[in-house]
Short mmCIF file of C-alpha atoms in Angstrom, two decimals:
data_model
loop_
_atom_site.label_atom_id
_atom_site.label_comp_id
_atom_site.label_asym_id
_atom_site.label_seq_id
_atom_site.Cartn_x
_atom_site.Cartn_y
_atom_site.Cartn_z
CA MET A 96 -11.72 0.86 -34.85
CA PHE A 97 -11.42 2.88 -37.85
CA LEU A 98 -8.35 4.64 -38.95
CA PRO A 99 -8.68 8.22 -39.80
CA TRP A 100 -9.49 7.87 -43.34
CA MET A 101 -11.74 5.07 -42.96
CA GLN A 102 -14.44 7.02 -40.87
CA PRO A 103 -18.22 7.56 -42.89
CA SER A 104 -17.18 10.80 -42.26
CA GLN A 105 -14.83 11.05 -44.26
CA GLU A 106 -15.86 9.72 -47.14
CA LYS A 107 -16.50 11.36 -50.42
CA TYR A 108 -17.64 10.41 -54.11
CA LEU A 109 -15.42 11.54 -57.09
CA ASP A 110 -17.28 14.53 -58.89
CA PHE A 111 -16.60 14.35 -62.23
CA THR A 112 -18.45 17.39 -62.64
CA ASP A 113 -15.71 20.32 -62.91
CA SER A 114 -13.81 18.46 -65.05
CA LEU A 115 -16.40 17.97 -68.84
CA ASN A 116 -14.38 19.45 -71.20
CA ASP A 117 -11.51 16.52 -70.17
CA THR A 118 -11.17 12.86 -71.37
CA VAL A 119 -12.30 10.20 -68.75
CA GLU A 120 -12.00 6.83 -68.72
CA LEU A 121 -13.14 4.84 -66.07
CA GLU A 122 -13.43 1.21 -66.46
CA GLY A 123 -13.07 0.48 -69.61
CA ILE A 124 -16.07 3.57 -70.69
CA GLU A 125 -14.96 6.79 -71.79
CA PHE A 126 -16.73 9.25 -72.48
CA ARG A 127 -16.16 12.77 -74.39
CA ASN A 128 -16.84 16.27 -73.91
CA ASN A 129 -17.71 16.50 -77.85
CA VAL A 130 -21.14 17.62 -77.61
CA GLN A 131 -21.99 19.96 -79.85
CA GLU A 132 -25.31 22.14 -80.28
CA GLY A 133 -28.24 21.23 -83.34
CA PRO A 134 -31.11 21.71 -83.65
CA TYR A 135 -32.14 19.64 -81.17
CA GLY A 136 -29.11 20.87 -78.75
CA SER A 137 -27.42 17.88 -78.62
CA SER A 138 -25.08 15.46 -81.34
CA ASP A 139 -27.15 12.84 -79.86
CA PRO A 140 -30.56 14.13 -81.78
CA SER A 141 -32.33 11.70 -79.68
CA GLU A 142 -31.19 14.06 -76.18
CA SER A 143 -31.09 17.16 -75.40
CA GLY A 144 -27.65 18.50 -74.15
CA THR A 145 -28.96 19.42 -71.18
CA SER A 146 -30.74 16.34 -70.30
CA TYR A 147 -27.47 14.41 -72.10
CA ARG A 148 -25.31 16.63 -69.52
CA ASN A 149 -27.28 15.79 -66.57
CA ARG A 150 -27.19 12.24 -67.29
CA ARG A 151 -23.41 11.96 -68.58
CA GLU A 152 -23.19 13.48 -64.80
CA GLN A 153 -25.52 10.81 -62.83
CA THR A 154 -23.12 8.01 -64.42
CA LEU A 155 -20.34 9.62 -64.04
CA LYS A 156 -20.90 10.16 -60.02
CA ASN A 157 -22.40 6.09 -59.73
CA ILE A 158 -18.83 5.43 -60.88
CA GLY A 159 -17.26 7.76 -58.73
CA GLY A 160 -18.85 5.59 -55.70
CA SER A 161 -18.12 2.55 -57.01
CA MET A 162 -14.59 3.24 -57.19
CA ASN A 163 -15.19 4.55 -53.86
CA ARG A 164 -16.09 1.58 -52.23
CA LYS A 165 -13.59 -0.44 -54.08
CA VAL A 166 -10.98 2.06 -52.25
CA VAL A 167 -12.71 1.30 -48.63
CA PHE A 168 -12.68 -1.81 -49.64
CA CYS A 169 -9.33 -2.18 -50.38
CA ALA A 170 -8.10 -0.13 -47.04
CA VAL A 171 -10.34 -3.03 -45.21
CA VAL A 172 -8.24 -5.46 -46.90
CA CYS A 173 -4.85 -3.47 -46.23
CA CYS A 174 -5.95 -3.39 -42.36
CA LEU A 175 -5.94 -7.11 -42.07
CA LEU A 176 -2.48 -7.41 -43.02
CA ILE A 177 -0.88 -4.79 -41.50
CA PRO A 178 0.41 -6.81 -38.07
CA GLY A 179 -1.66 -6.26 -34.64
CA SER A 180 1.36 -4.49 -32.65
CA ILE A 181 0.94 -1.77 -35.07
CA LEU A 182 -2.86 -1.23 -34.68
CA ALA A 183 -2.57 -1.67 -30.96
CA ALA A 184 0.13 1.46 -31.20
CA ILE A 185 -2.20 3.80 -33.80
CA GLY A 186 -5.20 3.24 -31.67
CA ARG A 187 -3.53 4.03 -28.40
CA LEU A 188 -2.96 7.06 -30.13
CA ASP A 189 -5.24 8.81 -28.18
CA GLN A 190 -4.37 7.70 -24.82
CA LYS A 191 -1.25 10.69 -23.14
CA ASP A 192 0.65 7.48 -21.33
CA ASP A 193 1.21 3.67 -20.64
CA ALA A 194 0.94 2.43 -17.51
CA THR A 195 3.95 0.28 -16.13
CA ILE A 196 4.20 -1.51 -12.87
CA SER A 197 7.68 -2.62 -11.64
CA VAL A 198 7.78 -5.41 -9.33
CA ARG A 199 10.39 -6.01 -7.04
CA VAL A 200 10.89 -8.62 -3.94
CA ARG A 201 12.96 -7.96 -0.61
CA ASP A 202 13.56 -9.47 2.76
CA SER A 203 10.98 -8.47 5.07
CA ARG A 204 13.92 -8.91 8.08
CA THR A 205 16.92 -8.48 6.26
CA GLY A 206 15.92 -5.96 2.91
CA VAL A 207 17.93 -8.29 0.49
CA ALA A 208 16.29 -9.44 -2.69
CA ILE A 209 14.52 -12.57 -3.26
CA PRO A 210 16.43 -13.66 -6.54
CA ASN A 211 13.86 -17.32 -6.87
CA ALA A 212 10.56 -14.77 -5.99
CA ARG A 213 8.18 -16.27 -8.83
CA VAL A 214 6.79 -13.13 -9.83
CA GLU A 215 3.17 -14.34 -11.12
CA ILE A 216 1.30 -10.76 -13.10
CA ILE A 217 -2.73 -10.77 -14.13
CA ARG A 218 -4.03 -8.44 -16.32
CA GLU A 219 -7.29 -7.42 -17.09
CA ARG A 220 -6.90 -6.70 -20.61
CA GLY A 221 -3.44 -8.60 -21.55
CA PRO A 222 -0.98 -11.93 -21.04
CA ARG A 223 0.21 -12.77 -17.86
CA ILE A 224 3.62 -12.99 -16.73
CA ASN A 225 5.88 -15.09 -14.61
CA SER A 226 9.03 -14.07 -13.74
CA LEU A 227 11.36 -14.54 -11.12
CA GLY A 228 12.81 -11.80 -7.92
CA SER A 229 10.87 -9.26 -10.22
CA GLY A 230 8.80 -7.82 -12.86
CA THR A 231 7.64 -5.53 -15.28
CA VAL A 232 4.08 -5.21 -16.91
CA ALA A 233 3.08 -1.96 -19.19
CA ALA A 234 -0.36 -2.08 -19.25
CA THR A 235 -3.06 0.63 -20.34
CA PRO A 236 -4.40 3.13 -17.98
CA ASN A 237 -7.41 1.89 -15.57
CA GLU A 238 -6.40 -1.86 -16.37
CA ASN A 239 -6.98 -3.98 -13.72
CA ILE A 240 -3.84 -5.95 -12.44
CA HIS A 241 -3.62 -8.22 -9.83
CA ILE A 242 0.06 -9.40 -8.50
CA THR A 243 0.71 -12.67 -6.34
CA ILE A 244 4.21 -13.92 -5.04
CA SER A 245 5.99 -17.02 -4.08
CA ALA A 246 9.39 -18.14 -2.91
CA GLU A 247 10.40 -21.28 -0.97
CA LYS A 248 11.34 -20.84 3.02
CA TYR A 249 8.68 -17.13 2.65
CA THR A 250 5.02 -16.61 3.38
CA GLY A 251 3.02 -16.30 0.23
CA SER A 252 1.54 -12.68 -0.95
CA GLU A 253 -0.97 -10.29 -3.11
CA SER A 254 -2.13 -7.28 -4.20
CA GLN A 255 -4.26 -5.43 -6.78
CA PHE A 256 -3.85 -2.52 -8.44
CA VAL A 257 -5.23 0.24 -10.70
CA ALA A 258 -2.36 1.35 -13.58
CA GLY A 259 -1.15 3.89 -14.46
CA PRO A 260 -0.71 6.23 -15.78
CA GLY A 261 2.68 6.45 -15.81
CA MET A 262 4.89 4.39 -13.90
CA LEU A 263 3.89 2.45 -10.56
CA PRO A 264 7.29 0.66 -8.31
CA VAL A 265 5.70 -1.78 -6.57
CA THR A 266 7.77 -4.26 -3.68
CA PHE A 267 6.43 -6.54 -1.54
CA LEU A 268 8.35 -7.68 1.21
CA LEU A 269 8.26 -11.24 2.12
CA ASP A 270 8.48 -12.82 6.02
CA PRO A 271 10.81 -15.48 5.61
CA ILE A 272 9.01 -18.96 7.51
CA GLU A 273 12.49 -19.13 10.08
CA GLU A 274 13.72 -16.02 11.56
CA PRO A 275 17.52 -15.31 10.34
CA GLU A 276 19.84 -16.18 12.80
CA GLU A 277 21.79 -12.84 13.62
CA LEU A 278 18.05 -11.56 14.31
CA ARG A 279 16.91 -14.41 16.64
CA SER A 280 14.63 -12.92 19.97
CA ASP A 281 17.48 -15.13 22.16
CA VAL A 282 20.82 -13.75 19.82
CA VAL A 283 19.87 -10.57 20.40
CA ALA A 284 19.06 -10.30 23.60
CA ALA A 285 22.39 -11.46 24.30
CA LYS A 286 23.33 -8.50 23.13
CA LEU A 287 21.11 -6.50 25.03
CA ASP A 288 23.59 -3.75 27.20
CA PRO A 289 21.18 -2.57 30.75
CA GLN A 290 22.94 0.66 30.13
CA LYS A 291 23.24 1.00 26.40
CA ALA A 292 21.62 1.21 23.49
CA LEU A 293 22.01 -1.51 20.53
CA ILE A 294 21.70 -0.04 16.98
CA HIS A 295 21.82 -2.73 14.03
CA GLY A 296 20.81 -3.38 10.58
CA HIS A 297 21.60 -4.99 7.84
CA VAL A 298 22.98 -2.66 4.55
CA VAL A 299 21.99 -3.38 1.18
CA ASP A 300 22.32 -2.46 -2.81
CA SER A 301 19.39 -0.60 -3.76
CA GLN A 302 19.48 -2.11 -6.92
CA THR A 303 20.46 -5.38 -6.67
CA GLY A 304 19.20 -6.21 -3.47
CA THR A 305 22.92 -7.30 -2.59
CA PRO A 306 24.15 -7.18 0.89
CA ILE A 307 27.18 -4.40 1.02
CA ALA A 308 30.15 -6.14 2.57
CA GLY A 309 32.59 -4.11 4.45
CA ALA A 310 30.56 -0.94 4.79
CA THR A 311 30.78 1.56 7.59
CA VAL A 312 27.93 2.53 10.16
CA ARG A 313 29.46 4.96 12.96
CA LEU A 314 27.71 7.38 15.20
CA ARG A 315 28.61 11.63 14.33
CA GLU A 316 28.79 11.96 18.23
CA GLN A 317 30.27 9.28 19.86
CA HIS A 318 32.42 8.02 17.26
CA VAL A 319 31.48 4.55 17.49
CA THR A 320 32.18 2.39 14.34
CA ALA A 321 30.87 -0.99 13.32
CA LYS A 322 31.39 -2.60 10.03
CA SER A 323 28.81 -4.83 8.05
CA ASP A 324 30.02 -8.66 7.12
CA GLN A 325 29.11 -11.09 4.48
CA ARG A 326 25.76 -10.67 5.10
CA GLY A 327 25.23 -6.80 5.35
CA TYR A 328 25.12 -6.66 9.04
CA PHE A 329 26.52 -4.85 11.46
CA SER A 330 26.29 -3.92 15.15
CA LEU A 331 27.64 -1.34 17.89
CA LEU A 332 26.36 -0.12 21.05
CA ALA A 333 26.36 3.35 22.35
CA ALA A 334 25.68 4.62 25.05
CA ALA A 335 22.45 5.93 26.86
CA LEU A 336 22.40 8.49 29.28
CA PRO A 337 19.45 7.09 31.97
CA TYR A 338 16.17 9.43 31.56
CA ASN A 339 12.68 9.38 33.47
CA MET A 340 10.63 6.65 31.85
CA PRO A 341 7.60 8.46 32.01
CA ASP A 342 7.94 12.26 30.31
CA ASP A 343 11.68 11.62 28.72
CA VAL A 344 12.60 11.11 25.71
CA PRO A 345 15.60 9.30 25.46
CA LEU A 346 19.30 10.55 23.82
CA ARG A 347 20.02 10.62 20.26
CA ASP A 348 22.66 10.71 17.94
CA ASP A 349 23.07 10.59 14.06
CA ILE A 350 23.51 6.66 12.27
CA ILE A 351 25.94 7.38 8.96
CA VAL A 352 26.78 4.61 6.88
CA GLU A 353 29.71 4.37 3.51
CA ALA A 354 30.61 2.07 1.42
CA ASN A 355 32.74 2.25 -1.83
CA ASP A 356 30.54 3.03 -4.98
CA HIS A 357 28.05 4.09 -3.22
CA ARG A 358 26.09 6.98 -1.93
CA THR A 359 26.24 7.91 2.08
CA PHE A 360 23.68 7.30 4.10
CA GLU A 361 22.46 9.88 7.33
CA ILE A 362 20.31 8.75 9.29
CA LEU A 363 19.38 12.58 11.72
CA ASN A 364 18.41 12.34 15.27
CA ALA A 365 18.02 8.16 15.99
CA PHE A 366 16.95 7.40 19.31
CA LEU A 367 18.60 5.92 21.85
CA PRO A 368 17.37 3.97 24.07
CA GLN A 369 18.68 2.71 26.82
CA GLY A 370 18.18 -0.99 27.20
CA ALA A 371 17.08 -1.62 24.19
CA ASP A 372 17.74 -2.54 20.49
CA THR A 373 16.59 -0.56 17.04
CA HIS A 374 17.42 -2.93 13.87
CA TYR A 375 17.70 -0.64 9.89
CA ILE A 376 17.23 -0.98 6.60
CA VAL A 377 20.18 0.74 5.51
CA GLU A 378 19.83 0.39 1.50
CA LEU A 379 22.59 2.81 -0.09
CA GLN A 380 22.01 4.06 -3.80
CA ARG A 381 25.40 3.91 -6.36
CA GLY A 382 27.04 6.65 -7.04
CA SER A 383 28.93 9.76 -4.92
CA GLY A 384 27.03 12.63 -2.68
CA VAL A 385 25.11 12.01 0.50
CA ASP A 386 21.07 10.80 1.32
CA THR A 387 19.04 11.56 4.33
CA ARG A 388 16.42 10.64 6.43
CA ASP A 389 15.33 12.83 10.04
CA ASP A 390 14.08 9.78 12.19
CA ILE A 391 13.61 12.21 15.28
CA HIS A 392 11.11 10.96 16.95
CA LYS A 393 7.06 12.30 16.27
CA LEU A 394 7.47 12.08 20.23
CA GLN A 395 10.26 13.95 20.70
CA ARG A 396 10.04 17.29 23.06
CA ALA A 397 12.09 20.47 24.87
CA ASN A 398 10.78 20.46 28.15
CA PRO A 399 9.69 16.61 29.13
CA TYR A 400 7.09 16.93 31.94
CA GLU A 401 9.22 15.69 35.80
CA GLY A 402 6.73 12.80 36.63
CA ASP A 403 7.25 10.04 38.87
CA ASP A 404 9.40 7.66 38.19
CA THR A 405 7.38 3.92 39.38
CA ARG A 406 8.52 1.31 37.29
CA PHE A 407 6.66 -2.11 36.90
CA SER A 408 6.87 -5.49 35.67
CA ASP A 409 5.17 -7.94 34.32
CA ALA A 410 5.66 -9.84 37.86
CA ASP A 411 3.25 -6.86 39.41
CA LEU A 412 0.15 -7.30 36.14
CA PRO A 413 -3.12 -8.91 38.21
CA PRO A 414 -1.87 -13.08 37.14
CA ALA A 415 -5.17 -13.18 34.76
CA GLU A 416 -2.50 -11.16 32.29
CA VAL A 417 -0.10 -13.54 32.56
CA SER A 418 0.84 -16.47 30.53
CA ALA A 419 3.77 -17.92 29.81
CA GLN A 420 4.44 -15.92 27.37
CA GLY A 421 3.06 -12.96 29.52
CA LEU A 422 -0.15 -12.70 28.40
CA LYS A 423 -3.54 -14.91 27.43
CA PRO A 424 -4.00 -16.76 24.43
CA VAL A 425 -5.60 -14.00 22.52
CA ALA A 426 -8.93 -15.08 20.35
CA ASN A 427 -10.77 -13.13 17.96
CA SER A 428 -13.96 -12.15 15.41
CA VAL A 429 -12.89 -9.08 13.60
CA PRO A 430 -11.74 -10.52 9.59
CA LEU A 431 -8.44 -8.55 9.35
CA PRO A 432 -6.71 -8.24 5.96
CA THR A 433 -3.70 -9.63 5.85
CA ASN A 434 -1.04 -7.30 4.07
CA ILE A 435 -1.48 -3.40 3.76
CA ARG A 436 -0.25 -1.91 0.61
CA LEU A 437 2.03 1.02 2.06
CA GLY A 438 2.46 4.45 0.36
CA THR A 439 6.30 5.35 0.56
CA ASN A 440 8.05 8.26 -0.75
CA CYS A 441 4.74 10.29 0.06
CA SER A 442 3.88 14.17 0.28
CA CYS A 443 1.64 13.77 3.05
CA ALA A 444 -0.99 11.36 1.22
CA SER A 445 -0.08 11.43 -1.82
CA CYS A 446 2.78 9.06 -2.46
CA SER A 447 4.48 7.48 -5.45
CA SER A 448 5.42 4.04 -4.49
CA VAL A 449 4.07 0.95 -2.85
CA LEU A 450 5.15 -1.58 -0.18
CA VAL A 451 3.08 -4.74 0.12
CA LEU A 452 4.12 -6.73 3.63
CA ALA A 453 2.10 -9.12 6.09
CA ARG A 454 -0.43 -6.80 8.25
CA GLY A 455 2.11 -7.25 11.75
CA THR A 456 5.35 -6.80 9.62
CA TYR A 457 2.67 -3.14 8.94
CA VAL A 458 3.13 -2.96 12.63
CA LYS A 459 6.13 -3.82 13.99
CA ARG A 460 8.03 -1.76 11.54
CA GLY A 461 5.07 1.07 12.90
CA LEU A 462 5.20 0.64 16.34
CA ASN A 463 8.59 2.17 17.60
CA ASP A 464 8.30 4.98 15.07
CA GLU A 465 4.88 5.58 17.16
CA TRP A 466 5.84 5.12 20.37
CA ILE A 467 9.22 4.70 21.86
CA ALA A 468 10.62 1.47 22.41
CA SER A 469 12.77 1.73 25.73
CA TRP A 470 8.50 2.32 27.17
CA HIS A 471 6.58 -0.28 29.43
CA ILE A 472 5.48 -3.68 27.88
CA ASN A 473 2.10 -2.94 28.35
CA ALA A 474 2.08 0.75 26.95
CA LEU A 475 4.00 -0.76 24.03
CA ARG A 476 0.96 -3.65 23.65
CA ALA A 477 -1.94 -0.94 24.51
CA GLY A 478 -0.28 1.59 20.87
CA ALA A 479 0.23 -1.99 19.15
CA VAL A 480 -3.87 -2.64 19.63
CA ALA A 481 -3.78 1.25 18.57
CA TYR A 482 -1.65 0.77 15.48
CA ARG A 483 -3.10 -2.37 13.92
CA SER A 484 -6.64 -0.82 14.69
CA TYR A 485 -5.92 2.64 12.45
CA GLY A 486 -4.22 0.55 9.62
CA CYS A 487 -6.44 -1.78 9.20
CA TYR A 488 -9.47 0.30 9.01
CA TYR A 489 -7.47 2.32 6.02
CA ALA A 490 -7.14 -1.23 4.62
CA GLN A 491 -10.58 -1.43 4.71
CA HIS A 492 -11.18 2.43 2.97
CA PRO A 493 -7.86 2.78 1.09
CA ILE A 494 -7.09 6.76 0.23
CA SER A 495 -5.98 5.41 -2.85
CA SER A 496 -6.17 2.94 -5.60
CA ASN A 497 -2.79 1.82 -5.42
CA TYR A 498 -1.67 1.99 -1.02
CA ASP A 499 -4.04 1.89 1.43
CA ILE A 500 -2.48 4.45 4.12
CA CYS A 501 0.66 6.55 3.53
CA ASN A 502 3.44 6.49 5.59
CA ASN A 503 4.29 9.54 7.68
CA ALA A 504 2.62 11.50 9.95
CA CYS A 505 -0.64 12.73 7.85
CA CYS A 506 -1.32 8.70 8.74
CA GLN A 507 1.41 7.04 11.46
CA VAL A 508 4.56 6.81 10.25
CA ASN A 509 6.32 4.00 9.40
CA ASP A 510 9.65 2.96 8.23
CA SER A 511 11.91 -0.18 7.90
CA ASP A 512 12.99 -0.28 11.09
CA THR A 513 12.30 -2.59 14.35
CA SER A 514 12.88 -3.31 17.41
CA THR A 515 12.48 -6.27 19.57
CA SER A 516 10.55 -4.81 22.69
CA THR A 517 8.04 -3.10 20.04
CA ASN A 518 8.04 -6.16 18.50
CA GLN A 519 6.86 -8.16 21.40
CA ALA A 520 4.48 -6.76 21.95
CA VAL A 521 3.21 -6.62 18.32
CA ASP A 522 3.03 -10.64 18.99
CA ASP A 523 1.72 -10.07 22.39
CA THR A 524 -1.53 -8.99 21.27
CA SER A 525 -1.73 -10.65 17.55
CA GLY A 526 -4.94 -9.58 15.93
CA VAL A 527 -6.53 -7.41 18.38
CA VAL A 528 -8.12 -4.69 17.00
CA VAL A 529 -11.05 -2.34 19.17
CA THR A 530 -14.13 -2.77 17.20
CA ARG A 531 -17.59 -1.51 17.08
CA ASP A 532 -19.98 -4.35 15.50
CA CYS A 533 -17.40 -6.85 15.76
CA ALA A 534 -16.64 -7.05 12.61
CA HIS A 535 -14.84 -4.30 11.38
CA PRO A 536 -11.84 -2.45 12.85
CA ALA A 537 -12.53 0.76 13.85
CA LYS A 538 -10.31 3.81 13.75
CA ALA A 539 -8.59 4.33 16.17
CA TYR A 540 -7.28 7.93 16.81
CA TYR A 541 -4.01 9.11 19.07
CA ALA A 542 -2.10 11.61 19.47
CA ALA A 543 0.54 12.44 21.79
CA GLU A 544 -0.64 14.90 24.51
CA GLN A 545 -4.03 15.27 25.23
CA ASN A 546 -5.00 16.65 28.18
CA HIS A 547 -6.59 19.83 28.22
CA CYS A 548 -7.70 19.89 24.33
CA ALA A 549 -10.76 20.55 21.94
CA GLY A 550 -13.13 21.73 24.82
CA CYS A 551 -12.34 19.41 27.61
CA GLY A 552 -10.61 20.51 31.15
CA ASN A 553 -7.05 20.40 32.61
CA GLY A 554 -6.88 15.70 33.87
CA TYR A 555 -8.99 15.23 31.19
CA ALA A 556 -8.81 14.11 27.60
CA GLY A 557 -11.60 14.34 25.00
CA ALA A 558 -13.00 16.09 21.62
CA PRO A 559 -17.03 16.84 22.90
CA ALA A 560 -17.85 18.52 19.52
CA SER A 561 -16.29 15.33 18.06
CA ASN A 562 -18.49 13.56 19.71
CA TRP A 563 -15.28 11.66 21.88
CA PRO A 564 -16.84 12.67 25.80
CA CYS A 565 -14.11 14.28 28.03
CA ILE A 566 -12.31 11.15 30.36
CA THR A 567 -10.99 11.56 33.24
CA ASP A 568 -6.83 11.38 33.03
CA MET A 569 -4.64 12.69 35.97
CA VAL A 570 -1.97 10.99 35.01
CA ASP A 571 -1.21 14.07 31.96
CA ILE A 572 -2.64 16.67 33.97
CA ASN A 573 -0.88 19.68 33.41
CA GLN A 574 0.84 19.25 30.00
CA SER A 575 0.64 21.02 27.35
CA CYS A 576 -2.39 20.07 24.51
CA ASN A 577 -0.54 18.55 21.87
CA GLY A 578 -3.14 16.63 19.71
CA HIS A 579 -6.78 16.93 19.23
CA GLY A 580 -8.84 15.03 22.09
CA LEU A 581 -9.96 12.19 20.26
CA GLY A 582 -8.75 8.84 20.75
CA ALA A 583 -5.29 7.86 23.48
CA CYS A 584 -2.73 9.57 24.69
CA GLN A 585 0.09 8.34 23.67
CA TRP A 586 2.29 9.74 26.34
CA GLY A 587 -0.83 8.93 28.81
CA THR A 588 -0.59 4.65 27.65
CA GLN A 589 2.97 5.19 29.07
CA ARG A 590 2.05 6.78 32.13
CA HIS A 591 -0.19 5.01 32.86
CA ALA A 592 1.23 2.10 32.66
CA VAL A 593 4.40 2.97 34.69
CA ASN A 594 2.60 4.99 37.21
CA ASN A 595 -0.43 2.86 37.79
CA GLY A 596 0.43 -0.12 37.18
CA TRP A 597 -2.74 -0.46 34.44
CA ALA A 598 -2.58 -3.96 31.88
CA TRP A 599 -2.76 -3.02 28.36
CA THR A 600 -6.39 -4.47 28.08
CA THR A 601 -6.90 -1.43 30.75
CA ILE A 602 -5.70 0.78 29.23
CA VAL A 603 -6.77 -0.04 25.67
CA ASP A 604 -10.90 0.54 27.44
CA HIS A 605 -10.31 3.22 29.08
CA TYR A 606 -9.14 5.02 25.49
CA TYR A 607 -11.65 3.75 23.37
CA TYR A 608 -14.10 2.03 25.50
CA ASN A 609 -15.52 4.00 28.07
CA GLY A 610 -17.69 6.69 28.44
CA GLY A 611 -19.89 6.47 24.98
CA GLY A 612 -20.14 8.29 22.01
CA ASN A 613 -17.22 7.47 19.72
CA ARG A 614 -15.77 6.40 23.08
CA ASN A 615 -17.56 2.69 22.24
CA ALA A 616 -14.62 0.82 20.79
CA LYS A 617 -14.31 -3.19 22.41
CA ARG A 618 -11.03 -4.34 22.30
CA SER A 619 -12.46 -7.39 19.09
CA ASN A 620 -10.79 -10.21 21.89
CA THR A 621 -13.26 -9.95 24.01
CA CYS A 622 -16.56 -10.01 21.12
CA PRO A 623 -18.30 -13.07 21.31
#
C-alpha cells in the first residue's frame, strides 16, 4: 500500500522558475541570475537571454526531477525499515473497526467452565491461535474464522464464523461423555414425586464459569428453599396442582436465586409440571442488583379448553411401537448437521452472541420450551421430530453468517433449562426429521392452535393459500385459532396422544404427510 506521500498522483517536480533572482546550488552546480543584457541580449555572446533562460529552467527542472526520484527512493528505503506492525496499523486506517471474536467453553449439562479445553482458532488472513479454556482473536472484517474445541471426557466441537465488525462472543457447549452423577436418569427418577414438581439445577459464576456453593434458591409464592452444594447443584420439590392433561397448563411460580457478591437472578412464571422435573443452569453476574428472565410458556393460556382426561401409557401402544427402550431402533438416511449455531441475546432474529451446541443438546434445551414437559410421551416425541426438523433446516439455511437460528419465538424458543421427559423423547426419536426428498430436512412448521385458521373450517387445520391443505383435526374443534395453519398443531399432538391414543409416528404423519401440497414430508426413518 502506498503511503499518502508515496502516491504517484502526489509526486511533483521541483520548480525553480519563480526564483531566478536567487542563487541556487544543487549537486555542486551553482546558478546565479546575473544575466546582463548586451548586444546579443545575454552575458553569453553565443546565446540570447531568452534561450539561456529557457535552457537554465530546463536544467533546473531536470535536477529537480532527479531530486524527486531520490526523495521517493529514500522514502521506499525508510518504509522497509518501518516495523511491520506500524505498517499494518497504517494499512487499517480506512477500516472503521477491527473484528474480535471471543471464545469460551462450558459444560452443556452443568454450565461450568472447562479449563483444560483446547481452543484452536484458524484465521483466513492471520496466524493460528492455540489456547486453553478460552481464546480471543482480533481479525479483520469479513475474515473467515474456523474454531475447533476438544477436551478430555467431552465430545469435541467445531464451527466457522465471519469476523466483525465489532465483538462477537461465542460460547461452545461440550457434551460430557458421561452424565454428571446428579443428572443421571436413575438419580433424577428417584427424586421425582408424582404429585409434585422437581426443580433442580446448577448455579455458576457468569464470568469464570466456576460453581457457586451456598447460593439460595427459593420459590416466591411457595417459600420452598434450597442451597447449592460445592458443585453448584440444588434441588427442591414444589407443590404442583393436578391439571387436565389434554388442555390445561401446569401451575407456575417465580424462582429466585441469590448468592453473596452476585446479582440476584429471578426466573419469572416458571412451570411446575406435576410428576416432572425442570433442570436450570443459572449464571449469576457479579455485583449488586436484580436480573430477570420471563419464562412464561408460549402455550400458556388464560382460559384452557376442558376436554376428556383420557390417559394412555406406552403399554397401550401397538407392539410395533415398543422396544426395550420404548421404541423400535431408529434408522435415518438424511444427513443432518452435527452442531447448531444458536443466536442468543436476540431482538427477534437479530442476535449479538452465539452458542455452538450439539444437535441433540439443542433439541433437548428447546423441546420443553415449545411443548410441555408433563405431556404424554408420544406428544413429546412428535414434538421432538418437528423441533429437530425446523432447527436442522435452518442449519442448512442460516439466517446469519454467524448463527443458524435465533433462540426466541421469532424462530423457536431455546434456553438453558431441560426436563427428563423431553430429553427422553429426543433420545427416542434420535436423528428423525421430516423430509420431502429423503436428502434434506423440511421446514417443519407448527403453532399452538391451528383450528379454524387461514381458510379452514371448525375442526380442520391448514392454510390452503400457503399450499397446506385443510385436514380433519376434530380433537381441536371449537378451539380458537392461535397460529398460521401451517404444519402441526402443538395442542393437537397432546390431544391425539391422550384422547386418541396415537403413536408419535401417526401424529407426525397426520400433520406432515397427509393430503398433498406441502403436507408431503415423510419421516426420514421411512426413506429407502
